[in-house]
Amino acid sequence: MKNLITRTLTAVVFCFVVLYSMMDGLGLCGLLFGLFAALGLREFYQLGAKAGAGKPFQLLGIVTGMMLYTLTYGVFANWWGVGQLAWLVFPVIAGSASWLLSKKSFPLADLSLTWLGVIYVVFPFVLIPALGGVSGGYDYTIPLGVILLVWANDTGAY
């Protein structure tokens, strides 16, 4: 019973933090979802390594994932242009080349897991706050609606 109360209180606090960050605007919302993306990417790599899918290059993946998040988020927030995404080329090429040339037993599987994590985990996190800018100015109701739909779907599936 005590565990249920702790989980419920944690969920309520978490919901208020997410709601407040989304209502506050792009800055705080971006920071919170960036933190979620980094933590999710770390967990993805740990689960992939535990399942035997490979040994991802975690530092390269998390740094590149956060660069992807920041640069893409900046494009959606109109902080800079799409050309800034070219900064992603360097860590991808340099990191991939160094990993492939290393003496690892399965470097291609490791790199595949690394890049899959960046795409699979980081992209959805950058697109949720970006939905707020679809109607011109920032409107938190669209991303909040998407989150509520996903939550209702998960609850119904449970």
PDB file of C-alpha atoms in Angstrom:
ATOM      1  CA  MET A   1       0.000   0.000   0.000  1.00  0.00           C
ATOM      2  CA  LYS A   2       2.846   2.377   0.860  1.00  0.00           C
ATOM      3  CA  ASN A   3       4.411   1.743  -2.566  1.00  0.00           C
ATOM      4  CA  LEU A   4       1.145   2.689  -4.312  1.00  0.00           C
ATOM      5  CA  ILE A   5       0.914   5.956  -2.381  1.00  0.00           C
ATOM      6  CA  THR A   6       4.530   6.809  -3.213  1.00  0.00           C
ATOM      7  CA  ARG A   7       4.003   6.080  -6.910  1.00  0.00           C
ATOM      8  CA  THR A   8       0.775   8.072  -7.009  1.00  0.00           C
ATOM      9  CA  LEU A   9       2.329  11.104  -5.336  1.00  0.00           C
ATOM     10  CA  THR A  10       5.342  10.908  -7.654  1.00  0.00           C
ATOM     11  CA  ALA A  11       3.054  10.738 -10.693  1.00  0.00           C
ATOM     12  CA  VAL A  12       1.036  13.743  -9.522  1.00  0.00           C
ATOM     13  CA  VAL A  13       4.171  15.834  -8.953  1.00  0.00           C
ATOM     14  CA  PHE A  14       5.564  14.690 -12.316  1.00  0.00           C
ATOM     15  CA  CYS A  15       2.341  15.680 -14.100  1.00  0.00           C
ATOM     16  CA  PHE A  16       2.387  19.137 -12.537  1.00  0.00           C
ATOM     17  CA  VAL A  17       6.048  19.664 -13.487  1.00  0.00           C
ATOM     18  CA  VAL A  18       5.400  18.654 -17.117  1.00  0.00           C
ATOM     19  CA  LEU A  19       2.219  20.731 -17.319  1.00  0.00           C
ATOM     20  CA  TYR A  20       3.899  23.791 -15.815  1.00  0.00           C
ATOM     21  CA  SER A  21       6.892  23.501 -18.155  1.00  0.00           C
ATOM     22  CA  MET A  22       4.629  23.235 -21.194  1.00  0.00           C
ATOM     23  CA  MET A  23       2.536  26.215 -20.129  1.00  0.00           C
ATOM     24  CA  ASP A  24       5.631  28.291 -19.341  1.00  0.00           C
ATOM     25  CA  GLY A  25       6.800  28.344 -22.964  1.00  0.00           C
ATOM     26  CA  LEU A  26       9.488  26.958 -25.218  1.00  0.00           C
ATOM     27  CA  GLY A  27      12.452  27.516 -22.898  1.00  0.00           C
ATOM     28  CA  LEU A  28      11.501  25.459 -19.863  1.00  0.00           C
ATOM     29  CA  CYS A  29       9.600  22.941 -21.985  1.00  0.00           C
ATOM     30  CA  GLY A  30      12.694  22.445 -24.138  1.00  0.00           C
ATOM     31  CA  LEU A  31      14.934  21.926 -21.131  1.00  0.00           C
ATOM     32  CA  LEU A  32      12.616  19.384 -19.536  1.00  0.00           C
ATOM     33  CA  PHE A  33      12.103  17.345 -22.692  1.00  0.00           C
ATOM     34  CA  GLY A  34      15.852  17.541 -23.406  1.00  0.00           C
ATOM     35  CA  LEU A  35      16.492  16.011 -19.993  1.00  0.00           C
ATOM     36  CA  PHE A  36      13.922  13.300 -20.746  1.00  0.00           C
ATOM     37  CA  ALA A  37      15.615  12.618 -24.091  1.00  0.00           C
ATOM     38  CA  ALA A  38      19.053  12.245 -22.490  1.00  0.00           C
ATOM     39  CA  LEU A  39      17.747   9.937 -19.749  1.00  0.00           C
ATOM     40  CA  GLY A  40      15.733   7.915 -22.265  1.00  0.00           C
ATOM     41  CA  LEU A  41      18.738   7.537 -24.541  1.00  0.00           C
ATOM     42  CA  ARG A  42      20.881   6.334 -21.647  1.00  0.00           C
ATOM     43  CA  GLU A  43      18.228   3.790 -20.686  1.00  0.00           C
ATOM     44  CA  PHE A  44      17.880   2.650 -24.324  1.00  0.00           C
ATOM     45  CA  TYR A  45      21.620   1.976 -24.500  1.00  0.00           C
ATOM     46  CA  GLN A  46      21.609   0.082 -21.214  1.00  0.00           C
ATOM     47  CA  LEU A  47      18.684  -2.093 -22.318  1.00  0.00           C
ATOM     48  CA  GLY A  48      20.275  -2.742 -25.721  1.00  0.00           C
ATOM     49  CA  ALA A  49      23.573  -3.779 -24.169  1.00  0.00           C
ATOM     50  CA  LYS A  50      21.792  -5.938 -21.597  1.00  0.00           C
ATOM     51  CA  ALA A  51      19.819  -7.702 -24.356  1.00  0.00           C
ATOM     52  CA  GLY A  52      23.035  -8.456 -26.228  1.00  0.00           C
ATOM     53  CA  ALA A  53      22.238  -6.231 -29.223  1.00  0.00           C
ATOM     54  CA  GLY A  54      25.679  -4.673 -29.069  1.00  0.00           C
ATOM     55  CA  LYS A  55      27.754  -2.324 -26.986  1.00  0.00           C
ATOM     56  CA  PRO A  56      26.715   1.158 -28.044  1.00  0.00           C
ATOM     57  CA  PHE A  57      29.141   4.047 -28.016  1.00  0.00           C
ATOM     58  CA  GLN A  58      27.162   5.821 -25.292  1.00  0.00           C
ATOM     59  CA  LEU A  59      29.202   9.014 -25.111  1.00  0.00           C
ATOM     60  CA  LEU A  60      28.993   9.564 -28.867  1.00  0.00           C
ATOM     61  CA  GLY A  61      25.289   8.726 -28.924  1.00  0.00           C
ATOM     62  CA  ILE A  62      24.313  10.968 -26.027  1.00  0.00           C
ATOM     63  CA  VAL A  63      26.432  13.916 -27.219  1.00  0.00           C
ATOM     64  CA  THR A  64      25.111  13.594 -30.771  1.00  0.00           C
ATOM     65  CA  GLY A  65      21.567  13.060 -29.507  1.00  0.00           C
ATOM     66  CA  MET A  66      21.709  16.201 -27.400  1.00  0.00           C
ATOM     67  CA  MET A  67      23.204  18.122 -30.330  1.00  0.00           C
ATOM     68  CA  LEU A  68      20.389  16.832 -32.540  1.00  0.00           C
ATOM     69  CA  TYR A  69      17.840  17.799 -29.910  1.00  0.00           C
ATOM     70  CA  THR A  70      19.265  21.281 -29.357  1.00  0.00           C
ATOM     71  CA  LEU A  71      19.798  22.108 -33.023  1.00  0.00           C
ATOM     72  CA  THR A  72      16.435  20.752 -34.172  1.00  0.00           C
ATOM     73  CA  TYR A  73      14.646  22.391 -31.270  1.00  0.00           C
ATOM     74  CA  GLY A  74      16.340  25.681 -32.158  1.00  0.00           C
ATOM     75  CA  VAL A  75      15.070  25.386 -35.723  1.00  0.00           C
ATOM     76  CA  PHE A  76      11.503  24.786 -34.518  1.00  0.00           C
ATOM     77  CA  ALA A  77      11.765  27.677 -32.048  1.00  0.00           C
ATOM     78  CA  ASN A  78      13.095  29.973 -34.824  1.00  0.00           C
ATOM     79  CA  TRP A  79      16.337  30.574 -32.933  1.00  0.00           C
ATOM     80  CA  TRP A  80      18.411  29.698 -36.017  1.00  0.00           C
ATOM     81  CA  GLY A  81      18.063  28.248 -39.492  1.00  0.00           C
ATOM     82  CA  VAL A  82      18.112  24.715 -40.830  1.00  0.00           C
ATOM     83  CA  GLY A  83      21.741  25.188 -41.936  1.00  0.00           C
ATOM     84  CA  GLN A  84      22.843  24.842 -38.306  1.00  0.00           C
ATOM     85  CA  LEU A  85      21.976  21.144 -38.490  1.00  0.00           C
ATOM     86  CA  ALA A  86      25.187  20.716 -40.493  1.00  0.00           C
ATOM     87  CA  TRP A  87      27.009  20.769 -37.153  1.00  0.00           C
ATOM     88  CA  LEU A  88      25.779  17.198 -36.671  1.00  0.00           C
ATOM     89  CA  VAL A  89      27.938  15.914 -39.522  1.00  0.00           C
ATOM     90  CA  PHE A  90      31.208  16.134 -37.590  1.00  0.00           C
ATOM     91  CA  PRO A  91      30.363  13.968 -34.563  1.00  0.00           C
ATOM     92  CA  VAL A  92      28.545  11.440 -36.730  1.00  0.00           C
ATOM     93  CA  ILE A  93      31.406  10.967 -39.195  1.00  0.00           C
ATOM     94  CA  ALA A  94      34.278  11.292 -36.725  1.00  0.00           C
ATOM     95  CA  GLY A  95      32.645   9.096 -34.097  1.00  0.00           C
ATOM     96  CA  SER A  96      31.594   6.452 -36.598  1.00  0.00           C
ATOM     97  CA  ALA A  97      35.015   6.330 -38.235  1.00  0.00           C
ATOM     98  CA  SER A  98      36.865   6.017 -34.942  1.00  0.00           C
ATOM     99  CA  TRP A  99      34.491   3.303 -33.740  1.00  0.00           C
ATOM    100  CA  LEU A 100      34.702   1.348 -37.008  1.00  0.00           C
ATOM    101  CA  LEU A 101      38.505   1.517 -37.005  1.00  0.00           C
ATOM    102  CA  SER A 102      38.734   0.338 -33.404  1.00  0.00           C
ATOM    103  CA  LYS A 103      39.506  -3.226 -32.499  1.00  0.00           C
ATOM    104  CA  LYS A 104      35.946  -3.994 -31.392  1.00  0.00           C
ATOM    105  CA  SER A 105      34.526  -7.377 -32.331  1.00  0.00           C
ATOM    106  CA  PHE A 106      31.228  -6.099 -33.815  1.00  0.00           C
ATOM    107  CA  PRO A 107      31.671  -2.381 -34.535  1.00  0.00           C
ATOM    108  CA  LEU A 108      28.829  -2.202 -37.075  1.00  0.00           C
ATOM    109  CA  ALA A 109      26.285  -3.670 -34.641  1.00  0.00           C
ATOM    110  CA  ASP A 110      27.504  -1.302 -31.941  1.00  0.00           C
ATOM    111  CA  LEU A 111      27.199   1.725 -34.210  1.00  0.00           C
ATOM    112  CA  SER A 112      23.787   0.618 -35.441  1.00  0.00           C
ATOM    113  CA  LEU A 113      22.504   0.464 -31.873  1.00  0.00           C
ATOM    114  CA  THR A 114      24.078   3.850 -31.149  1.00  0.00           C
ATOM    115  CA  TRP A 115      22.423   5.628 -34.109  1.00  0.00           C
ATOM    116  CA  LEU A 116      19.114   3.808 -33.713  1.00  0.00           C
ATOM    117  CA  GLY A 117      18.923   5.137 -30.162  1.00  0.00           C
ATOM    118  CA  VAL A 118      19.519   8.696 -31.331  1.00  0.00           C
ATOM    119  CA  ILE A 119      16.753   8.473 -33.933  1.00  0.00           C
ATOM    120  CA  TYR A 120      14.293   6.353 -31.952  1.00  0.00           C
ATOM    121  CA  VAL A 121      14.537   8.219 -28.650  1.00  0.00           C
ATOM    122  CA  VAL A 122      15.550  11.804 -29.379  1.00  0.00           C
ATOM    123  CA  PHE A 123      13.330  12.615 -32.372  1.00  0.00           C
ATOM    124  CA  PRO A 124       9.994  12.082 -30.600  1.00  0.00           C
ATOM    125  CA  PHE A 125      11.145  14.224 -27.694  1.00  0.00           C
ATOM    126  CA  VAL A 126      12.028  17.135 -29.957  1.00  0.00           C
ATOM    127  CA  LEU A 127       8.797  16.843 -31.919  1.00  0.00           C
ATOM    128  CA  ILE A 128       6.461  17.054 -28.899  1.00  0.00           C
ATOM    129  CA  PRO A 129       7.377  20.661 -27.965  1.00  0.00           C
ATOM    130  CA  ALA A 130       7.655  21.542 -31.670  1.00  0.00           C
ATOM    131  CA  LEU A 131       3.966  20.700 -32.043  1.00  0.00           C
ATOM    132  CA  GLY A 132       3.247  23.771 -29.963  1.00  0.00           C
ATOM    133  CA  GLY A 133       4.508  25.993 -32.760  1.00  0.00           C
ATOM    134  CA  VAL A 134       2.386  24.461 -35.514  1.00  0.00           C
ATOM    135  CA  SER A 135      -0.284  27.155 -35.320  1.00  0.00           C
ATOM    136  CA  GLY A 136       2.172  30.059 -35.566  1.00  0.00           C
ATOM    137  CA  GLY A 137       2.897  31.148 -31.992  1.00  0.00           C
ATOM    138  CA  TYR A 138       3.534  28.709 -29.184  1.00  0.00           C
ATOM    139  CA  ASP A 139       0.366  26.978 -27.958  1.00  0.00           C
ATOM    140  CA  TYR A 140       0.805  24.310 -25.286  1.00  0.00           C
ATOM    141  CA  THR A 141      -2.587  22.663 -25.869  1.00  0.00           C
ATOM    142  CA  ILE A 142      -1.523  20.667 -28.950  1.00  0.00           C
ATOM    143  CA  PRO A 143       1.490  18.892 -27.374  1.00  0.00           C
ATOM    144  CA  LEU A 144      -0.482  18.468 -24.158  1.00  0.00           C
ATOM    145  CA  GLY A 145      -3.275  16.819 -26.143  1.00  0.00           C
ATOM    146  CA  VAL A 146      -0.796  14.414 -27.748  1.00  0.00           C
ATOM    147  CA  ILE A 147       0.655  13.510 -24.356  1.00  0.00           C
ATOM    148  CA  LEU A 148      -2.835  12.954 -22.930  1.00  0.00           C
ATOM    149  CA  LEU A 149      -3.761  10.726 -25.898  1.00  0.00           C
ATOM    150  CA  VAL A 150      -0.624   8.625 -25.431  1.00  0.00           C
ATOM    151  CA  TRP A 151      -1.289   8.400 -21.690  1.00  0.00           C
ATOM    152  CA  ALA A 152      -4.905   7.335 -22.267  1.00  0.00           C
ATOM    153  CA  ASN A 153      -3.787   4.758 -24.814  1.00  0.00           C
ATOM    154  CA  ASP A 154      -1.190   3.312 -22.432  1.00  0.00           C
ATOM    155  CA  THR A 155      -3.712   3.251 -19.596  1.00  0.00           C
ATOM    156  CA  GLY A 156      -6.275   1.520 -21.784  1.00  0.00           C
ATOM    157  CA  ALA A 157      -3.720  -1.019 -22.958  1.00  0.00           C
ATOM    158  CA  TYR A 158      -2.778  -1.768 -19.360  1.00  0.00           C
TER     159      TYR A 158
END
